[in-house]
PDB file of C-alpha atoms in Angstrom:
ATOM      1  CA  MET A   1     130.807  90.435  49.999  1.00  0.00           C
ATOM      2  CA  PHE A   2     128.023  92.340  51.737  1.00  0.00           C
ATOM      3  CA  ALA A   3     128.969  95.739  50.298  1.00  0.00           C
ATOM      4  CA  ALA A   4     128.944  94.624  46.654  1.00  0.00           C
ATOM      5  CA  PRO A   5     125.151  94.600  46.147  1.00  0.00           C
ATOM      6  CA  LEU A   6     124.615  97.891  48.014  1.00  0.00           C
ATOM      7  CA  GLY A   7     124.936  99.976  44.820  1.00  0.00           C
ATOM      8  CA  LEU A   8     122.242  97.961  43.063  1.00  0.00           C
ATOM      9  CA  LEU A   9     119.946  97.953  46.073  1.00  0.00           C
ATOM     10  CA  THR A  10     120.436 101.691  46.528  1.00  0.00           C
ATOM     11  CA  TYR A  11     119.607 102.344  42.877  1.00  0.00           C
ATOM     12  CA  ILE A  12     116.492 100.145  42.984  1.00  0.00           C
ATOM     13  CA  THR A  13     115.370 101.953  46.141  1.00  0.00           C
ATOM     14  CA  TRP A  14     116.081 105.380  44.599  1.00  0.00           C
ATOM     15  CA  VAL A  15     114.008 104.540  41.514  1.00  0.00           C
ATOM     16  CA  GLY A  16     111.240 103.177  43.727  1.00  0.00           C
ATOM     17  CA  LEU A  17     111.140 106.248  45.957  1.00  0.00           C
ATOM     18  CA  GLY A  18     111.227 108.560  42.938  1.00  0.00           C
ATOM     19  CA  MET A  19     108.309 106.743  41.316  1.00  0.00           C
ATOM     20  CA  GLY A  20     106.351 106.265  44.537  1.00  0.00           C
ATOM     21  CA  ASP A  21     106.474 102.459  44.299  1.00  0.00           C
ATOM     22  CA  LEU A  22     109.345 100.356  45.634  1.00  0.00           C
ATOM     23  CA  THR A  23     108.849  97.819  42.810  1.00  0.00           C
ATOM     24  CA  ALA A  24     109.013 100.517  40.096  1.00  0.00           C
ATOM     25  CA  TYR A  25     112.412  99.356  38.803  1.00  0.00           C
ATOM     26  CA  PHE A  26     111.101  95.848  38.182  1.00  0.00           C
ATOM     27  CA  THR A  27     107.878  97.191  36.675  1.00  0.00           C
ATOM     28  CA  LEU A  28     109.937  99.302  34.271  1.00  0.00           C
ATOM     29  CA  GLN A  29     112.071  96.328  33.319  1.00  0.00           C
ATOM     30  CA  ARG A  30     109.036  94.109  32.684  1.00  0.00           C
ATOM     31  CA  GLU A  31     106.618  96.539  31.047  1.00  0.00           C
ATOM     32  CA  GLY A  32     108.968  99.076  29.482  1.00  0.00           C
ATOM     33  CA  TRP A  33     111.722  96.796  28.245  1.00  0.00           C
ATOM     34  CA  ALA A  34     110.044  93.339  28.319  1.00  0.00           C
ATOM     35  CA  HIS A  35     113.099  92.216  30.275  1.00  0.00           C
ATOM     36  CA  TYR A  36     112.439  89.796  33.136  1.00  0.00           C
ATOM     37  CA  PHE A  37     113.364  86.361  34.439  1.00  0.00           C
ATOM     38  CA  ASP A  38     111.118  83.760  32.801  1.00  0.00           C
ATOM     39  CA  PHE A  39     113.065  80.580  33.678  1.00  0.00           C
ATOM     40  CA  GLY A  40     114.327  80.171  30.098  1.00  0.00           C
ATOM     41  CA  SER A  41     110.975  80.092  28.333  1.00  0.00           C
ATOM     42  CA  TYR A  42     111.908  82.848  25.884  1.00  0.00           C
ATOM     43  CA  THR A  43     115.334  81.329  25.209  1.00  0.00           C
ATOM     44  CA  LEU A  44     113.730  78.000  24.337  1.00  0.00           C
ATOM     45  CA  ASP A  45     111.207  79.791  22.102  1.00  0.00           C
ATOM     46  CA  VAL A  46     113.994  81.552  20.196  1.00  0.00           C
ATOM     47  CA  LEU A  47     116.053  78.362  19.883  1.00  0.00           C
ATOM     48  CA  GLY A  48     113.061  76.435  18.571  1.00  0.00           C
ATOM     49  CA  ASN A  49     111.995  79.138  16.138  1.00  0.00           C
ATOM     50  CA  THR A  50     115.514  79.720  14.848  1.00  0.00           C
ATOM     51  CA  ALA A  51     116.028  75.970  14.343  1.00  0.00           C
ATOM     52  CA  VAL A  52     113.103  75.850  11.903  1.00  0.00           C
ATOM     53  CA  GLY A  53     113.870  79.205  10.278  1.00  0.00           C
ATOM     54  CA  ARG A  54     110.990  81.196  11.776  1.00  0.00           C
ATOM     55  CA  HIS A  55     111.344  84.630  13.292  1.00  0.00           C
ATOM     56  CA  ASP A  56     107.917  85.366  14.703  1.00  0.00           C
ATOM     57  CA  TYR A  57     108.863  85.936  18.344  1.00  0.00           C
ATOM     58  CA  LEU A  58     109.336  89.133  20.335  1.00  0.00           C
ATOM     59  CA  PHE A  59     112.477  91.120  19.358  1.00  0.00           C
ATOM     60  CA  ALA A  60     113.255  88.917  16.337  1.00  0.00           C
ATOM     61  CA  PHE A  61     116.430  89.914  14.481  1.00  0.00           C
ATOM     62  CA  SER A  62     117.688  87.059  12.310  1.00  0.00           C
ATOM     63  CA  VAL A  63     121.465  87.701  12.191  1.00  0.00           C
ATOM     64  CA  PRO A  64     122.029  88.617  15.865  1.00  0.00           C
ATOM     65  CA  ASP A  65     119.714  85.809  16.952  1.00  0.00           C
ATOM     66  CA  LEU A  66     121.604  83.279  14.845  1.00  0.00           C
ATOM     67  CA  LEU A  67     124.863  84.443  16.419  1.00  0.00           C
ATOM     68  CA  GLY A  68     123.215  84.166  19.847  1.00  0.00           C
ATOM     69  CA  VAL A  69     122.052  80.621  19.078  1.00  0.00           C
ATOM     70  CA  GLN A  70     125.591  79.663  18.066  1.00  0.00           C
ATOM     71  CA  LEU A  71     126.890  81.059  21.341  1.00  0.00           C
ATOM     72  CA  VAL A  72     124.249  79.173  23.353  1.00  0.00           C
ATOM     73  CA  LEU A  73     125.183  75.957  21.539  1.00  0.00           C
ATOM     74  CA  ALA A  74     128.849  76.584  22.382  1.00  0.00           C
ATOM     75  CA  LEU A  75     128.145  77.149  26.097  1.00  0.00           C
ATOM     76  CA  PRO A  76     128.131  73.469  27.160  1.00  0.00           C
ATOM     77  CA  PHE A  77     131.518  72.972  25.490  1.00  0.00           C
ATOM     78  CA  LEU A  78     132.951  76.146  27.002  1.00  0.00           C
ATOM     79  CA  ILE A  79     131.665  75.139  30.438  1.00  0.00           C
ATOM     80  CA  ALA A  80     133.169  71.650  30.076  1.00  0.00           C
ATOM     81  CA  LEU A  81     136.522  73.120  28.989  1.00  0.00           C
ATOM     82  CA  MET A  82     136.417  75.542  31.913  1.00  0.00           C
ATOM     83  CA  LEU A  83     135.709  72.695  34.367  1.00  0.00           C
ATOM     84  CA  ARG A  84     138.646  70.678  32.965  1.00  0.00           C
ATOM     85  CA  LYS A  85     140.934  73.544  34.053  1.00  0.00           C
ATOM     86  CA  LYS A  86     139.679  73.048  37.639  1.00  0.00           C
ATOM     87  CA  PRO A  87     139.068  76.718  38.462  1.00  0.00           C
ATOM     88  CA  PRO A  88     138.251  77.803  42.019  1.00  0.00           C
ATOM     89  CA  LEU A  89     134.712  76.965  43.075  1.00  0.00           C
ATOM     90  CA  VAL A  90     133.816  80.664  43.297  1.00  0.00           C
ATOM     91  CA  LEU A  91     134.512  81.070  39.554  1.00  0.00           C
ATOM     92  CA  VAL A  92     132.408  78.020  38.735  1.00  0.00           C
ATOM     93  CA  ALA A  93     129.519  79.364  40.826  1.00  0.00           C
ATOM     94  CA  TYR A  94     129.842  82.834  39.283  1.00  0.00           C
ATOM     95  CA  THR A  95     129.915  81.407  35.761  1.00  0.00           C
ATOM     96  CA  LEU A  96     126.952  79.079  36.203  1.00  0.00           C
ATOM     97  CA  ALA A  97     124.867  81.721  37.997  1.00  0.00           C
ATOM     98  CA  SER A  98     125.606  84.223  35.236  1.00  0.00           C
ATOM     99  CA  VAL A  99     124.770  81.785  32.443  1.00  0.00           C
ATOM    100  CA  ILE A 100     121.521  80.762  34.164  1.00  0.00           C
ATOM    101  CA  THR A 101     120.592  84.413  34.666  1.00  0.00           C
ATOM    102  CA  VAL A 102     121.239  85.315  31.023  1.00  0.00           C
ATOM    103  CA  LEU A 103     119.522  82.274  29.516  1.00  0.00           C
ATOM    104  CA  GLY A 104     116.647  82.438  31.992  1.00  0.00           C
ATOM    105  CA  THR A 105     115.762  86.038  31.161  1.00  0.00           C
ATOM    106  CA  GLN A 106     113.490  87.323  28.425  1.00  0.00           C
ATOM    107  CA  GLN A 107     115.524  89.871  26.501  1.00  0.00           C
ATOM    108  CA  MET A 108     116.602  90.777  23.006  1.00  0.00           C
ATOM    109  CA  PHE A 109     118.164  87.409  22.245  1.00  0.00           C
ATOM    110  CA  GLY A 110     120.758  88.966  19.967  1.00  0.00           C
ATOM    111  CA  ASN A 111     122.213  90.612  23.083  1.00  0.00           C
ATOM    112  CA  THR A 112     123.045  87.245  24.644  1.00  0.00           C
ATOM    113  CA  GLY A 113     126.701  87.610  23.680  1.00  0.00           C
ATOM    114  CA  ARG A 114     126.859  91.069  25.205  1.00  0.00           C
ATOM    115  CA  TYR A 115     125.279  89.875  28.444  1.00  0.00           C
ATOM    116  CA  LEU A 116     127.749  86.995  28.636  1.00  0.00           C
ATOM    117  CA  LEU A 117     130.823  89.214  28.204  1.00  0.00           C
ATOM    118  CA  PRO A 118     131.451  89.405  31.987  1.00  0.00           C
ATOM    119  CA  VAL A 119     131.543  85.597  32.189  1.00  0.00           C
ATOM    120  CA  PHE A 120     135.289  85.551  31.558  1.00  0.00           C
ATOM    121  CA  PRO A 121     135.962  82.113  33.110  1.00  0.00           C
ATOM    122  CA  LEU A 122     134.392  80.556  30.002  1.00  0.00           C
ATOM    123  CA  LEU A 123     137.341  81.873  28.002  1.00  0.00           C
ATOM    124  CA  LEU A 124     140.142  80.634  30.292  1.00  0.00           C
ATOM    125  CA  ALA A 125     140.605  77.342  28.408  1.00  0.00           C
ATOM    126  CA  PRO A 126     140.482  78.926  24.914  1.00  0.00           C
ATOM    127  CA  ALA A 127     142.940  81.593  26.112  1.00  0.00           C
ATOM    128  CA  ALA A 128     145.311  78.890  27.346  1.00  0.00           C
ATOM    129  CA  ALA A 129     145.048  77.165  23.962  1.00  0.00           C
ATOM    130  CA  LEU A 130     145.725  80.464  22.156  1.00  0.00           C
ATOM    131  CA  SER A 131     148.832  80.989  24.269  1.00  0.00           C
ATOM    132  CA  ARG A 132     150.410  77.972  22.563  1.00  0.00           C
ATOM    133  CA  LEU A 133     150.003  79.438  19.060  1.00  0.00           C
ATOM    134  CA  LYS A 134     152.836  81.136  17.213  1.00  0.00           C
ATOM    135  CA  TRP A 135     152.667  84.827  16.226  1.00  0.00           C
ATOM    136  CA  PRO A 136     151.554  84.294  12.587  1.00  0.00           C
ATOM    137  CA  SER A 137     148.623  82.131  13.702  1.00  0.00           C
ATOM    138  CA  LEU A 138     147.689  84.635  16.391  1.00  0.00           C
ATOM    139  CA  ALA A 139     147.811  87.473  13.851  1.00  0.00           C
ATOM    140  CA  VAL A 140     145.428  85.591  11.544  1.00  0.00           C
ATOM    141  CA  PHE A 141     143.116  84.683  14.407  1.00  0.00           C
ATOM    142  CA  PHE A 142     142.921  88.161  15.922  1.00  0.00           C
ATOM    143  CA  GLY A 143     142.858  89.854  12.519  1.00  0.00           C
ATOM    144  CA  THR A 144     139.862  87.733  11.534  1.00  0.00           C
ATOM    145  CA  ALA A 145     138.205  88.428  14.887  1.00  0.00           C
ATOM    146  CA  ALA A 146     138.771  92.180  14.449  1.00  0.00           C
ATOM    147  CA  ILE A 147     137.254  92.167  10.955  1.00  0.00           C
ATOM    148  CA  ALA A 148     134.261  90.129  12.124  1.00  0.00           C
ATOM    149  CA  SER A 149     133.812  92.429  15.118  1.00  0.00           C
ATOM    150  CA  GLY A 150     133.942  95.517  12.918  1.00  0.00           C
ATOM    151  CA  TRP A 151     131.422  94.027  10.498  1.00  0.00           C
ATOM    152  CA  TYR A 152     129.050  93.200  13.350  1.00  0.00           C
ATOM    153  CA  ALA A 153     129.378  96.672  14.889  1.00  0.00           C
ATOM    154  CA  HIS A 154     128.512  98.183  11.500  1.00  0.00           C
ATOM    155  CA  TYR A 155     125.596  95.782  11.095  1.00  0.00           C
ATOM    156  CA  VAL A 156     124.097  96.546  14.491  1.00  0.00           C
ATOM    157  CA  ILE A 157     124.451 100.314  14.231  1.00  0.00           C
ATOM    158  CA  PHE A 158     123.685 100.942  10.575  1.00  0.00           C
ATOM    159  CA  GLU A 159     121.513  97.980   9.519  1.00  0.00           C
ATOM    160  CA  LEU A 160     119.501  97.305  12.667  1.00  0.00           C
ATOM    161  CA  GLY A 161     119.675 100.826  14.030  1.00  0.00           C
ATOM    162  CA  ILE A 162     119.910  99.550  17.596  1.00  0.00           C
ATOM    163  CA  PRO A 163     122.270 101.459  19.888  1.00  0.00           C
TER     164      PRO A 163
END
């Protein structure tokens, strides 16, 4: 438990010593990438703007942002389904802390799904439901997911040009 954050702390210190300022990592995140914890202000701005069809906020990309909004709207349901499975408290804490961190941070909103990928406990209940499906249904589900995933990968790389 104590060793886990040592890699991050070492990296932050290394960047700070290399730049001559121990807060250099956080300065880079804020000023270079516009990526910092803002207590959800940016998330609320994106949700409000997307709801009325406007895209005049920082890092506005209509398709990825719409997908991000759909994911954010699904989060309460996924959290409720996860809690119904009664997972260990450590998984609940990890999930809620991760969701709060992602939604409370100013970032490219279209990356919300990518930042939530490590929050696997949200998918425990849907995975249990999928386990009850027969092979033909699973083939349709995963085939559709693969096609949608491939389309989105193409869109991000070739349409948006964002690596």
